[in-house]
PDB file of C-alpha atoms in Angstrom:
ATOM      1  CA  TYR A 191      13.259 -47.937 -65.458  1.00 52.00           C
ATOM      2  CA  GLY A 192      14.825 -46.375 -62.379  1.00 64.00           C
ATOM      3  CA  GLY A 193      17.057 -48.574 -60.314  1.00 76.00           C
ATOM      4  CA  GLY A 194      14.762 -51.589 -60.218  1.00 85.00           C
ATOM      5  CA  ALA A 195      13.381 -53.246 -57.111  1.00 90.00           C
ATOM      6  CA  ALA A 196      13.796 -56.359 -55.013  1.00 92.00           C
ATOM      7  CA  THR A 197      10.183 -56.326 -53.841  1.00 93.00           C
ATOM      8  CA  ALA A 198       7.856 -58.942 -55.295  1.00 94.00           C
ATOM      9  CA  GLU A 199       4.154 -59.657 -55.593  1.00 94.00           C
ATOM     10  CA  MET A 200       2.149 -62.706 -56.630  1.00 92.00           C
ATOM     11  CA  TYR A 201      -1.230 -62.620 -58.389  1.00 92.00           C
ATOM     12  CA  ASP A 202      -3.976 -65.022 -57.311  1.00 92.00           C
ATOM     13  CA  ILE A 203      -6.285 -65.775 -60.244  1.00 92.00           C
ATOM     14  CA  GLU A 204      -9.080 -67.031 -57.983  1.00 95.00           C
ATOM     15  CA  THR A 205      -9.212 -63.992 -55.688  1.00 96.00           C
ATOM     16  CA  LYS A 206      -8.074 -61.546 -58.399  1.00 97.00           C
ATOM     17  CA  ARG A 207      -5.665 -59.950 -55.926  1.00 97.00           C
ATOM     18  CA  TRP A 208      -1.980 -59.196 -55.727  1.00 96.00           C
ATOM     19  CA  THR A 209      -0.188 -60.306 -52.556  1.00 94.00           C
ATOM     20  CA  SER A 210       3.234 -59.162 -51.372  1.00 96.00           C
ATOM     21  CA  ILE A 211       5.783 -61.953 -50.987  1.00 96.00           C
ATOM     22  CA  PRO A 212       9.273 -61.705 -49.446  1.00 96.00           C
ATOM     23  CA  SER A 213      11.734 -59.544 -51.369  1.00 96.00           C
ATOM     24  CA  MET A 214      14.202 -61.137 -53.768  1.00 95.00           C
ATOM     25  CA  SER A 215      17.880 -61.156 -52.818  1.00 92.00           C
ATOM     26  CA  THR A 216      18.761 -59.183 -55.973  1.00 88.00           C
ATOM     27  CA  VAL A 217      17.354 -55.876 -57.216  1.00 90.00           C
ATOM     28  CA  ARG A 218      15.906 -56.392 -60.695  1.00 88.00           C
ATOM     29  CA  SER A 219      14.268 -54.462 -63.516  1.00 86.00           C
ATOM     30  CA  CYS A 220      13.282 -55.581 -67.034  1.00 86.00           C
ATOM     31  CA  CYS A 221      13.068 -59.197 -65.858  1.00 89.00           C
ATOM     32  CA  ALA A 222      10.985 -62.188 -66.878  1.00 92.00           C
ATOM     33  CA  ALA A 223       9.198 -64.681 -64.641  1.00 93.00           C
ATOM     34  CA  VAL A 224       7.569 -68.093 -65.058  1.00 94.00           C
ATOM     35  CA  MET A 225       5.712 -70.526 -62.844  1.00 93.00           C
ATOM     36  CA  LEU A 226       7.441 -73.919 -62.781  1.00 93.00           C
ATOM     37  CA  GLY A 227       5.814 -76.457 -60.462  1.00 93.00           C
ATOM     38  CA  ASP A 228       5.650 -74.870 -57.010  1.00 94.00           C
ATOM     39  CA  ASN A 229       8.258 -72.243 -57.884  1.00 96.00           C
ATOM     40  CA  ILE A 230       8.245 -68.784 -59.392  1.00 95.00           C
ATOM     41  CA  ILE A 231      11.445 -68.397 -61.420  1.00 95.00           C
ATOM     42  CA  VAL A 232      12.639 -64.808 -61.969  1.00 94.00           C
ATOM     43  CA  MET A 233      15.491 -64.058 -64.350  1.00 93.00           C
ATOM     44  CA  ARG A 234      17.383 -61.073 -65.687  1.00 89.00           C
ATOM     45  CA  ASN A 235      20.789 -60.504 -67.210  1.00 87.00           C
ATOM     46  CA  GLY A 236      21.888 -64.071 -66.495  1.00 86.00           C
ATOM     47  CA  THR A 237      20.983 -64.082 -62.791  1.00 90.00           C
ATOM     48  CA  VAL A 238      18.108 -66.286 -61.704  1.00 94.00           C
ATOM     49  CA  GLU A 239      16.379 -66.987 -58.416  1.00 96.00           C
ATOM     50  CA  GLN A 240      13.352 -69.052 -57.472  1.00 96.00           C
ATOM     51  CA  TYR A 241      10.588 -68.470 -54.955  1.00 97.00           C
ATOM     52  CA  ASN A 242       9.155 -71.641 -53.458  1.00 97.00           C
ATOM     53  CA  LEU A 243       5.439 -71.356 -52.690  1.00 95.00           C
ATOM     54  CA  THR A 244       5.627 -73.953 -49.906  1.00 96.00           C
ATOM     55  CA  SER A 245       8.671 -72.666 -48.002  1.00 97.00           C
ATOM     56  CA  LYS A 246       7.919 -69.021 -48.942  1.00 96.00           C
ATOM     57  CA  GLN A 247      11.640 -68.423 -49.524  1.00 97.00           C
ATOM     58  CA  TRP A 248      13.839 -67.265 -52.369  1.00 97.00           C
ATOM     59  CA  SER A 249      16.876 -69.345 -53.328  1.00 96.00           C
ATOM     60  CA  PRO A 250      19.503 -69.236 -56.076  1.00 95.00           C
ATOM     61  CA  PHE A 251      18.783 -70.990 -59.373  1.00 94.00           C
ATOM     62  CA  PRO A 252      21.387 -71.953 -62.016  1.00 94.00           C
ATOM     63  CA  ALA A 253      22.440 -68.960 -64.106  1.00 92.00           C
ATOM     64  CA  MET A 254      21.393 -68.609 -67.721  1.00 89.00           C
ATOM     65  CA  ASN A 255      24.009 -69.445 -70.365  1.00 91.00           C
ATOM     66  CA  ILE A 256      23.450 -66.150 -72.201  1.00 89.00           C
ATOM     67  CA  ARG A 257      22.771 -62.888 -70.372  1.00 88.00           C
ATOM     68  CA  ARG A 258      19.447 -61.257 -71.316  1.00 83.00           C
ATOM     69  CA  MET A 259      17.256 -58.391 -70.203  1.00 76.00           C
ATOM     70  CA  ALA A 260      13.880 -57.030 -71.332  1.00 82.00           C
ATOM     71  CA  PHE A 261      12.834 -60.430 -72.693  1.00 87.00           C
ATOM     72  CA  ALA A 262       9.970 -62.902 -72.357  1.00 88.00           C
ATOM     73  CA  ALA A 263       9.995 -66.406 -70.889  1.00 91.00           C
ATOM     74  CA  ALA A 264       7.596 -69.335 -71.028  1.00 91.00           C
ATOM     75  CA  VAL A 265       7.186 -72.838 -69.644  1.00 92.00           C
ATOM     76  CA  VAL A 266       6.595 -75.446 -72.363  1.00 92.00           C
ATOM     77  CA  ASP A 267       5.516 -78.990 -71.476  1.00 90.00           C
ATOM     78  CA  GLY A 268       6.364 -78.331 -67.830  1.00 86.00           C
ATOM     79  CA  LYS A 269       9.997 -77.455 -68.619  1.00 81.00           C
TER      80      LYS A 269
END
């Protein structure tokens, strides 16, 4: 596991390539991520941030009610 990382990459299904995106503001390991609209939401241990594909910037997202790590996440019905 090491100390985690703040670096991030995004996978493009059409080109089948990974692309570096700006680093997150928080170092993370054992996190989960989902695509919600034009945002990539990354969460771990209660902290959450979102990457907006249009602005290409990370911003805070409301914290989870229960802290979790090494878990899975999914978007259901766009929520």
